[in-house]
GROMACS .gro file of C-alpha atoms in nm:
model
  375
    1MET     CA    1   5.498   5.715  -0.069
    2THR     CA    2   5.120   5.678  -0.064
    3SER     CA    3   4.896   5.386   0.016
    4THR     CA    4   4.794   5.356  -0.351
    5ALA     CA    5   5.144   5.352  -0.496
    6SER     CA    6   5.312   5.021  -0.562
    7LEU     CA    7   5.586   4.969  -0.305
    8THR     CA    8   5.880   4.737  -0.269
    9VAL     CA    9   5.929   4.595   0.080
   10GLY     CA   10   6.256   4.431   0.175
   11ILE     CA   11   6.252   4.175   0.457
   12VAL     CA   12   6.584   4.070   0.609
   13LEU     CA   13   6.609   3.733   0.784
   14LEU     CA   14   6.933   3.547   0.729
   15SER     CA   15   6.783   3.216   0.848
   16TYR     CA   16   6.489   3.232   0.606
   17ALA     CA   17   6.430   2.931   0.385
   18GLU     CA   18   6.117   2.805   0.214
   19ASN     CA   19   5.938   2.544   0.429
   20ALA     CA   20   6.164   2.614   0.727
   21PRO     CA   21   6.002   2.465   1.039
   22ALA     CA   22   5.983   2.792   1.230
   23GLY     CA   23   5.697   3.030   1.298
   24LEU     CA   24   5.888   3.346   1.209
   25GLU     CA   25   5.970   3.220   0.862
   26ARG     CA   26   5.610   3.110   0.804
   27SER     CA   27   5.478   3.446   0.920
   28LEU     CA   28   5.711   3.632   0.683
   29ALA     CA   29   5.602   3.413   0.392
   30SER     CA   30   5.242   3.506   0.475
   31LEU     CA   31   5.328   3.875   0.497
   32ARG     CA   32   5.499   3.858   0.159
   33GLN     CA   33   5.192   3.691   0.010
   34GLY     CA   34   4.967   3.959   0.156
   35LEU     CA   35   5.181   4.241   0.023
   36ARG     CA   36   5.159   4.084  -0.321
   37GLU     CA   37   4.781   4.061  -0.290
   38LEU     CA   38   4.779   4.436  -0.220
   39GLY     CA   39   4.975   4.498  -0.540
   40HIS     CA   40   5.318   4.549  -0.382
   41ARG     CA   41   5.646   4.364  -0.423
   42ALA     CA   42   5.819   4.196  -0.130
   43VAL     CA   43   6.170   4.054  -0.137
   44ILE     CA   44   6.338   3.850   0.136
   45VAL     CA   45   6.711   3.867   0.201
   46THR     CA   46   6.870   3.550   0.338
   47THR     CA   47   7.206   3.376   0.319
   48ALA     CA   48   7.290   3.215  -0.012
   49GLY     CA   49   7.293   2.869   0.149
   50ASN     CA   50   6.925   2.900   0.239
   51ILE     CA   51   6.804   2.960  -0.117
   52ALA     CA   52   6.680   2.668  -0.321
   53GLY     CA   53   6.497   2.700  -0.652
   54ASP     CA   54   6.464   3.008  -0.868
   55ASP     CA   55   6.239   3.246  -0.670
   56PRO     CA   56   6.351   3.589  -0.799
   57ASP     CA   57   6.234   3.759  -0.478
   58LEU     CA   58   6.460   3.553  -0.251
   59LEU     CA   59   6.784   3.751  -0.250
   60PRO     CA   60   7.117   3.607  -0.129
   61LEU     CA   61   7.350   3.797   0.101
   62THR     CA   62   7.670   3.637  -0.017
   63SER     CA   63   7.906   3.811   0.226
   64VAL     CA   64   7.765   3.617   0.524
   65THR     CA   65   7.831   3.244   0.552
   66VAL     CA   66   7.712   3.039   0.848
   67PRO     CA   67   7.662   2.664   0.894
   68VAL     CA   68   7.315   2.512   0.893
   69PRO     CA   69   7.202   2.499   1.164
   70ALA     CA   70   7.388   2.789   1.323
   71THR     CA   71   7.384   2.950   1.664
   72GLU     CA   72   7.350   3.323   1.720
   73GLU     CA   73   7.713   3.323   1.833
   74GLU     CA   74   7.818   3.177   1.499
   75LEU     CA   75   7.611   3.438   1.318
   76LEU     CA   76   7.769   3.722   1.516
   77ALA     CA   77   8.115   3.577   1.451
   78ALA     CA   78   8.038   3.585   1.078
   79LEU     CA   79   7.941   3.951   1.122
   80ALA     CA   80   8.236   4.042   1.346
   81ASP     CA   81   8.347   4.278   1.070
   82PRO     CA   82   8.003   4.405   0.967
   83GLU     CA   83   8.118   4.639   0.690
   84PRO     CA   84   8.112   4.387   0.400
   85ALA     CA   85   7.763   4.264   0.489
   86CYS     CA   86   7.627   4.615   0.551
   87THR     CA   87   7.775   4.744   0.227
   88GLU     CA   88   7.635   4.452   0.030
   89LEU     CA   89   7.292   4.479   0.193
   90THR     CA   90   7.268   4.855   0.143
   91GLY     CA   91   7.358   4.813  -0.222
   92LEU     CA   92   7.112   4.529  -0.265
   93LEU     CA   93   6.825   4.728  -0.113
   94ALA     CA   94   6.913   5.027  -0.329
   95ARG     CA   95   6.935   4.811  -0.642
   96GLU     CA   96   6.591   4.664  -0.575
   97ARG     CA   97   6.452   5.014  -0.507
   98VAL     CA   98   6.318   4.912  -0.168
   99ASP     CA   99   6.083   5.164  -0.007
  100ILE     CA  100   6.056   4.992   0.334
  101VAL     CA  101   6.299   4.750   0.493
  102CYS     CA  102   6.192   4.520   0.775
  103TRP     CA  103   6.458   4.381   1.009
  104ALA     CA  104   6.281   4.057   1.100
  105ASP     CA  105   6.488   4.008   1.415
  106ALA     CA  106   6.752   4.196   1.614
  107SER     CA  107   7.023   3.943   1.526
  108TRP     CA  108   6.915   3.713   1.241
  109GLY     CA  109   6.735   4.007   1.080
  110MET     CA  110   7.040   4.233   1.121
  111GLY     CA  111   6.833   4.482   1.320
  112TYR     CA  112   7.124   4.558   1.550
  113LEU     CA  113   7.321   4.683   1.247
  114ALA     CA  114   7.029   4.828   1.048
  115PRO     CA  115   7.213   4.953   0.738
  116VAL     CA  116   6.931   5.164   0.597
  117PRO     CA  117   6.983   5.325   0.257
  118PRO     CA  118   6.897   5.696   0.233
  119GLY     CA  119   6.526   5.764   0.200
  120VAL     CA  120   6.418   5.414   0.304
  121ARG     CA  121   6.186   5.363   0.600
  122SER     CA  122   6.259   5.078   0.840
  123ALA     CA  123   6.078   4.848   1.080
  124LEU     CA  124   6.209   4.618   1.354
  125ARG     CA  125   6.003   4.306   1.410
  126VAL     CA  126   5.994   4.173   1.767
  127ALA     CA  127   5.863   3.817   1.774
  128VAL     CA  128   6.016   3.715   2.110
  129MET     CA  129   6.094   3.918   2.419
  130ARG     CA  130   6.460   4.012   2.449
  131THR     CA  131   6.636   4.230   2.705
  132ASP     CA  132   6.993   4.175   2.589
  133PRO     CA  133   7.231   4.448   2.463
  134LEU     CA  134   7.186   4.336   2.102
  135PHE     CA  135   6.814   4.405   2.118
  136ARG     CA  136   6.869   4.739   2.286
  137GLN     CA  137   7.116   4.825   2.012
  138ALA     CA  138   6.850   4.741   1.753
  139LEU     CA  139   6.605   4.978   1.924
  140ASP     CA  140   6.876   5.245   1.946
  141ARG     CA  141   6.893   5.238   1.566
  142ARG     CA  142   6.555   5.413   1.586
  143PRO     CA  143   6.351   5.219   1.331
  144ASP     CA  144   6.048   5.404   1.198
  145ALA     CA  145   5.824   5.130   1.336
  146VAL     CA  146   5.852   4.848   1.591
  147LEU     CA  147   5.622   4.558   1.508
  148THR     CA  148   5.496   4.278   1.731
  149PRO     CA  149   5.253   3.994   1.654
  150SER     CA  150   5.025   4.030   1.957
  151PRO     CA  151   4.908   4.251   2.243
  152TYR     CA  152   5.079   4.002   2.474
  153MET     CA  153   5.418   4.096   2.330
  154ILE     CA  154   5.352   4.468   2.373
  155ALA     CA  155   5.248   4.411   2.735
  156GLU     CA  156   5.561   4.204   2.799
  157ALA     CA  157   5.784   4.472   2.649
  158ALA     CA  158   5.618   4.742   2.857
  159ALA     CA  159   5.663   4.533   3.171
  160ALA     CA  160   6.032   4.498   3.082
  161GLY     CA  161   6.066   4.877   3.080
  162TYR     CA  162   6.050   4.955   2.711
  163ASP     CA  163   5.854   5.253   2.583
  164THR     CA  164   5.594   5.081   2.364
  165THR     CA  165   5.370   5.379   2.295
  166ALA     CA  166   5.473   5.377   1.929
  167TRP     CA  167   5.487   4.998   1.885
  168HIS     CA  168   5.242   4.839   1.643
  169GLN     CA  169   5.063   4.507   1.637
  170VAL     CA  170   5.103   4.318   1.309
  171PRO     CA  171   4.948   3.974   1.370
  172ASN     CA  172   5.081   3.669   1.194
  173ALA     CA  173   4.868   3.520   0.921
  174LEU     CA  174   4.772   3.179   0.790
  175LEU     CA  175   4.969   3.100   0.478
  176THR     CA  176   4.703   2.848   0.377
  177GLY     CA  177   4.352   2.809   0.514
  178GLY     CA  178   4.227   2.477   0.645
  179GLN     CA  179   3.928   2.278   0.525
  180PRO     CA  180   3.742   2.149   0.832
  181PRO     CA  181   3.596   1.799   0.795
  182ASP     CA  182   3.220   1.750   0.817
  183HIS     CA  183   3.047   1.660   1.143
  184GLU     CA  184   3.050   1.286   1.079
  185ARG     CA  185   3.421   1.280   1.008
  186ARG     CA  186   3.489   1.510   1.304
  187GLU     CA  187   3.301   1.269   1.532
  188GLN     CA  188   3.516   0.982   1.404
  189LEU     CA  189   3.825   1.186   1.484
  190ARG     CA  190   3.695   1.261   1.834
  191ARG     CA  191   3.648   0.891   1.900
  192THR     CA  192   3.965   0.744   1.750
  193GLY     CA  193   4.162   1.011   1.562
  194PRO     CA  194   4.524   1.088   1.642
  195VAL     CA  195   4.653   1.372   1.854
  196ARG     CA  196   4.875   1.564   1.612
  197ILE     CA  197   5.145   1.817   1.690
  198VAL     CA  198   5.370   2.027   1.467
  199THR     CA  199   5.666   2.193   1.631
  200ARG     CA  200   6.033   2.276   1.624
  201ALA     CA  201   6.300   2.069   1.801
  202GLU     CA  202   6.359   2.306   2.090
  203PRO     CA  203   6.363   2.219   2.463
  204HIS     CA  204   6.116   2.495   2.552
  205LYS     CA  205   5.857   2.346   2.316
  206GLY     CA  206   5.795   2.090   2.591
  207ILE     CA  207   5.768   1.788   2.362
  208LEU     CA  208   5.988   1.561   2.574
  209GLU     CA  209   5.780   1.637   2.884
  210LEU     CA  210   5.461   1.579   2.683
  211ILE     CA  211   5.578   1.238   2.559
  212GLN     CA  212   5.687   1.138   2.909
  213ALA     CA  213   5.337   1.218   3.034
  214VAL     CA  214   5.140   1.023   2.770
  215PRO     CA  215   4.878   0.830   2.969
  216ALA     CA  216   4.837   0.456   2.950
  217GLY     CA  217   4.522   0.347   2.772
  218LEU     CA  218   4.506   0.660   2.555
  219GLY     CA  219   4.349   0.451   2.280
  220ARG     CA  220   4.480   0.661   1.991
  221SER     CA  221   4.812   0.748   1.830
  222VAL     CA  222   5.016   1.058   1.900
  223GLU     CA  223   5.182   1.192   1.584
  224ILE     CA  224   5.448   1.459   1.628
  225VAL     CA  225   5.608   1.644   1.339
  226LEU     CA  226   5.933   1.743   1.506
  227ALA     CA  227   6.174   1.933   1.283
  228ALA     CA  228   6.509   2.106   1.303
  229ALA     CA  229   6.529   2.470   1.196
  230GLY     CA  230   6.823   2.657   1.046
  231PHE     CA  231   6.913   2.804   1.384
  232GLU     CA  232   6.962   2.670   1.734
  233TYR     CA  233   7.058   2.808   2.073
  234TRP     CA  234   7.367   2.591   2.125
  235PRO     CA  235   7.553   2.343   1.903
  236GLY     CA  236   7.377   2.008   1.881
  237MET     CA  237   7.062   2.130   2.058
  238GLN     CA  238   6.819   2.006   1.795
  239ASP     CA  239   6.986   1.669   1.746
  240ALA     CA  240   6.970   1.616   2.122
  241VAL     CA  241   6.601   1.704   2.138
  242LEU     CA  242   6.520   1.472   1.848
  243ALA     CA  243   6.717   1.185   2.004
  244GLN     CA  244   6.555   1.234   2.347
  245CYS     CA  245   6.205   1.249   2.201
  246ARG     CA  246   6.257   0.940   1.986
  247GLU     CA  247   6.383   0.747   2.287
  248ALA     CA  248   6.091   0.863   2.501
  249ALA     CA  249   5.847   0.772   2.224
  250GLY     CA  250   5.985   0.421   2.221
  251HIS     CA  251   5.907   0.383   2.593
  252ALA     CA  252   5.567   0.555   2.593
  253PRO     CA  253   5.260   0.351   2.695
  254ALA     CA  254   5.090   0.445   2.368
  255ASP     CA  255   5.166   0.464   1.997
  256VAL     CA  256   5.384   0.779   1.973
  257ARG     CA  257   5.533   0.853   1.632
  258ILE     CA  258   5.800   1.113   1.554
  259LEU     CA  259   5.738   1.228   1.196
  260PRO     CA  260   5.961   1.416   0.949
  261PRO     CA  261   5.907   1.784   0.855
  262LEU     CA  262   5.610   1.888   0.644
  263PRO     CA  263   5.603   2.151   0.368
  264TRP     CA  264   5.419   2.463   0.483
  265GLN     CA  265   5.129   2.399   0.245
  266GLU     CA  266   5.055   2.056   0.400
  267VAL     CA  267   5.033   2.155   0.767
  268THR     CA  268   4.665   2.254   0.775
  269ASP     CA  269   4.559   1.931   0.599
  270PHE     CA  270   4.765   1.737   0.854
  271PHE     CA  271   4.578   1.909   1.136
  272ALA     CA  272   4.240   1.859   0.967
  273CYS     CA  273   4.279   1.484   1.024
  274ALA     CA  274   4.363   1.522   1.394
  275ALA     CA  275   4.136   1.482   1.694
  276LEU     CA  276   4.308   1.778   1.856
  277THR     CA  277   4.648   1.937   1.896
  278ILE     CA  278   4.846   2.020   2.207
  279ILE     CA  279   5.066   2.329   2.236
  280SER     CA  280   5.307   2.216   2.506
  281THR     CA  281   5.547   2.511   2.499
  282THR     CA  282   5.676   2.573   2.850
  283SER     CA  283   5.734   2.944   2.790
  284PRO     CA  284   5.465   3.180   2.659
  285GLU     CA  285   5.408   3.191   2.283
  286SER     CA  286   5.392   3.540   2.134
  287TRP     CA  287   5.145   3.418   1.870
  288CYS     CA  288   5.159   3.048   1.768
  289ASN     CA  289   5.128   2.952   1.403
  290ALA     CA  290   5.064   2.584   1.481
  291ALA     CA  291   4.763   2.668   1.697
  292ALA     CA  292   4.622   2.895   1.427
  293GLU     CA  293   4.671   2.630   1.158
  294ALA     CA  294   4.493   2.369   1.367
  295LEU     CA  295   4.204   2.603   1.446
  296SER     CA  296   4.159   2.687   1.078
  297ALA     CA  297   4.098   2.317   1.017
  298GLY     CA  298   3.837   2.292   1.295
  299THR     CA  299   4.077   2.113   1.529
  300PRO     CA  300   4.056   2.212   1.898
  301VAL     CA  301   4.365   2.326   2.085
  302VAL     CA  302   4.488   2.233   2.431
  303GLY     CA  303   4.766   2.440   2.586
  304TYR     CA  304   4.901   2.624   2.885
  305ASP     CA  305   4.722   2.932   3.007
  306PHE     CA  306   4.980   3.195   2.920
  307GLY     CA  307   5.102   3.395   2.623
  308HIS     CA  308   4.884   3.452   2.318
  309VAL     CA  309   4.754   3.096   2.269
  310PRO     CA  310   4.454   3.140   2.506
  311VAL     CA  311   4.349   3.453   2.314
  312LEU     CA  312   4.397   3.283   1.979
  313ALA     CA  313   4.204   2.969   2.072
  314GLY     CA  314   3.930   3.128   2.286
  315PRO     CA  315   3.637   2.887   2.328
  316ALA     CA  316   3.794   2.655   2.070
  317GLY     CA  317   4.057   2.551   2.322
  318VAL     CA  318   4.116   2.429   2.675
  319MET     CA  319   4.395   2.598   2.870
  320VAL     CA  320   4.552   2.467   3.190
  321THR     CA  321   4.789   2.599   3.456
  322PRO     CA  322   5.151   2.562   3.343
  323ALA     CA  323   5.343   2.270   3.491
  324PRO     CA  324   5.652   2.340   3.704
  325SER     CA  325   5.974   2.346   3.503
  326GLY     CA  326   6.088   1.996   3.407
  327GLU     CA  327   5.767   1.828   3.525
  328PRO     CA  328   5.571   1.592   3.296
  329ALA     CA  329   5.280   1.760   3.122
  330THR     CA  330   5.009   1.555   3.291
  331THR     CA  331   4.763   1.843   3.308
  332LEU     CA  332   4.775   1.885   2.931
  333TRP     CA  333   4.681   1.520   2.880
  334SER     CA  334   4.405   1.543   3.142
  335ALA     CA  335   4.258   1.840   2.957
  336ALA     CA  336   4.292   1.664   2.621
  337THR     CA  337   4.126   1.342   2.731
  338GLY     CA  338   3.857   1.538   2.914
  339LEU     CA  339   3.768   1.728   2.599
  340LEU     CA  340   3.777   1.417   2.381
  341ASN     CA  341   3.542   1.237   2.622
  342ASP     CA  342   3.288   1.522   2.617
  343PRO     CA  343   3.121   1.520   2.273
  344ILE     CA  344   2.914   1.833   2.336
  345ALA     CA  345   3.210   2.045   2.447
  346TYR     CA  346   3.433   1.894   2.179
  347HIS     CA  347   3.203   1.972   1.887
  348ALA     CA  348   3.131   2.319   2.020
  349ALA     CA  349   3.505   2.388   2.025
  350SER     CA  350   3.550   2.240   1.678
  351ARG     CA  351   3.269   2.450   1.530
  352GLN     CA  352   3.412   2.767   1.681
  353ALA     CA  353   3.772   2.698   1.581
  354PRO     CA  354   3.775   2.835   1.222
  355ALA     CA  355   3.609   3.160   1.329
  356GLN     CA  356   3.888   3.222   1.581
  357VAL     CA  357   4.142   3.272   1.302
  358ALA     CA  358   3.924   3.370   1.005
  359GLY     CA  359   4.053   3.727   1.013
  360HIS     CA  360   4.420   3.627   1.018
  361THR     CA  361   4.474   3.641   0.644
  362PRO     CA  362   4.791   3.745   0.458
  363TYR     CA  363   4.594   4.040   0.320
  364ALA     CA  364   4.504   4.162   0.671
  365SER     CA  365   4.859   4.115   0.797
  366ALA     CA  366   4.997   4.319   0.508
  367GLN     CA  367   4.740   4.591   0.570
  368ALA     CA  368   4.847   4.611   0.935
  369PHE     CA  369   5.213   4.624   0.829
  370LEU     CA  370   5.154   4.918   0.596
  371ALA     CA  371   4.929   5.092   0.848
  372SER     CA  372   5.220   5.103   1.092
  373PHE     CA  373   5.377   5.350   0.847
  374GLY     CA  374   5.054   5.544   0.800
  375LEU     CA  375   4.994   5.392   0.458
   0.00000   0.00000   0.00000
């Protein structure tokens, strides 16, 4: 293989579906777009139940059937006898003449099994820090490259005792760029525009705590796109989060609206009409697609001072000390209202926001992916 030859990249993520409300899926869609822009082909392998429409580069793995949503335990039960899935996947990758295969996750990306056809290079993508035996098994498969979205993730892995000397940073990318509003419209948003949030229905996203901390007299609406993904950590997790957040919204001392999922292509426009967004995740984000999408639209970001979000937002954001576990997110709201009440600081953050993520294009992400193989 050479960097000028047209390649076929296979990406395996059994939870992948178009418009899935999860950062990993969005990042892989961006990577696929970037690879196409570079003149390569990229196919994504997912379960047959996650494929809608007639995209020829979404390939079903028919030997694996899991409910939607599914837990990792349900996935592993479906792969208890891995031979049928490994045989089918190896044949599929060979049929498509894949040059590089990317296991998008240790479990959902089948990285712990890693059935690599002869002559095919492989990469393991590490989007969240894991120290469990399944992850160690994925590393023991000796992929040709280990990919992470941020320096934060590499530092976390090194602190956990992993040898990261050969790990590579492949940042996520914006699937669509935002169109920031002009100064007059931005000033209107600062004064009365909604706080808008896009996130997945997961306890660690901190949305319940954020709603419980909404201050009285906020004077603007809070609009939260809260969606269920194709995976969850325990049965009924997402339904419980949605129910708790809806109940809390009904008792909030402000207009809090829980909104349905958005297609990927509409997220940046949604953020462009927001005063700001809040990233309330109570555990560090390894990248944060929602923050990047907001920044691309000139919308400032408020969040906790850990993970990659402070690096991503830079002077276009305000970061605060994380709240103790289970505590209302009062500091996030204090930072948000403080920024909104300071027109000079607000507009400076808004002007800087697009530049913070201007380099995070699908093209650049694909270049970084190929560079991890020396291409």
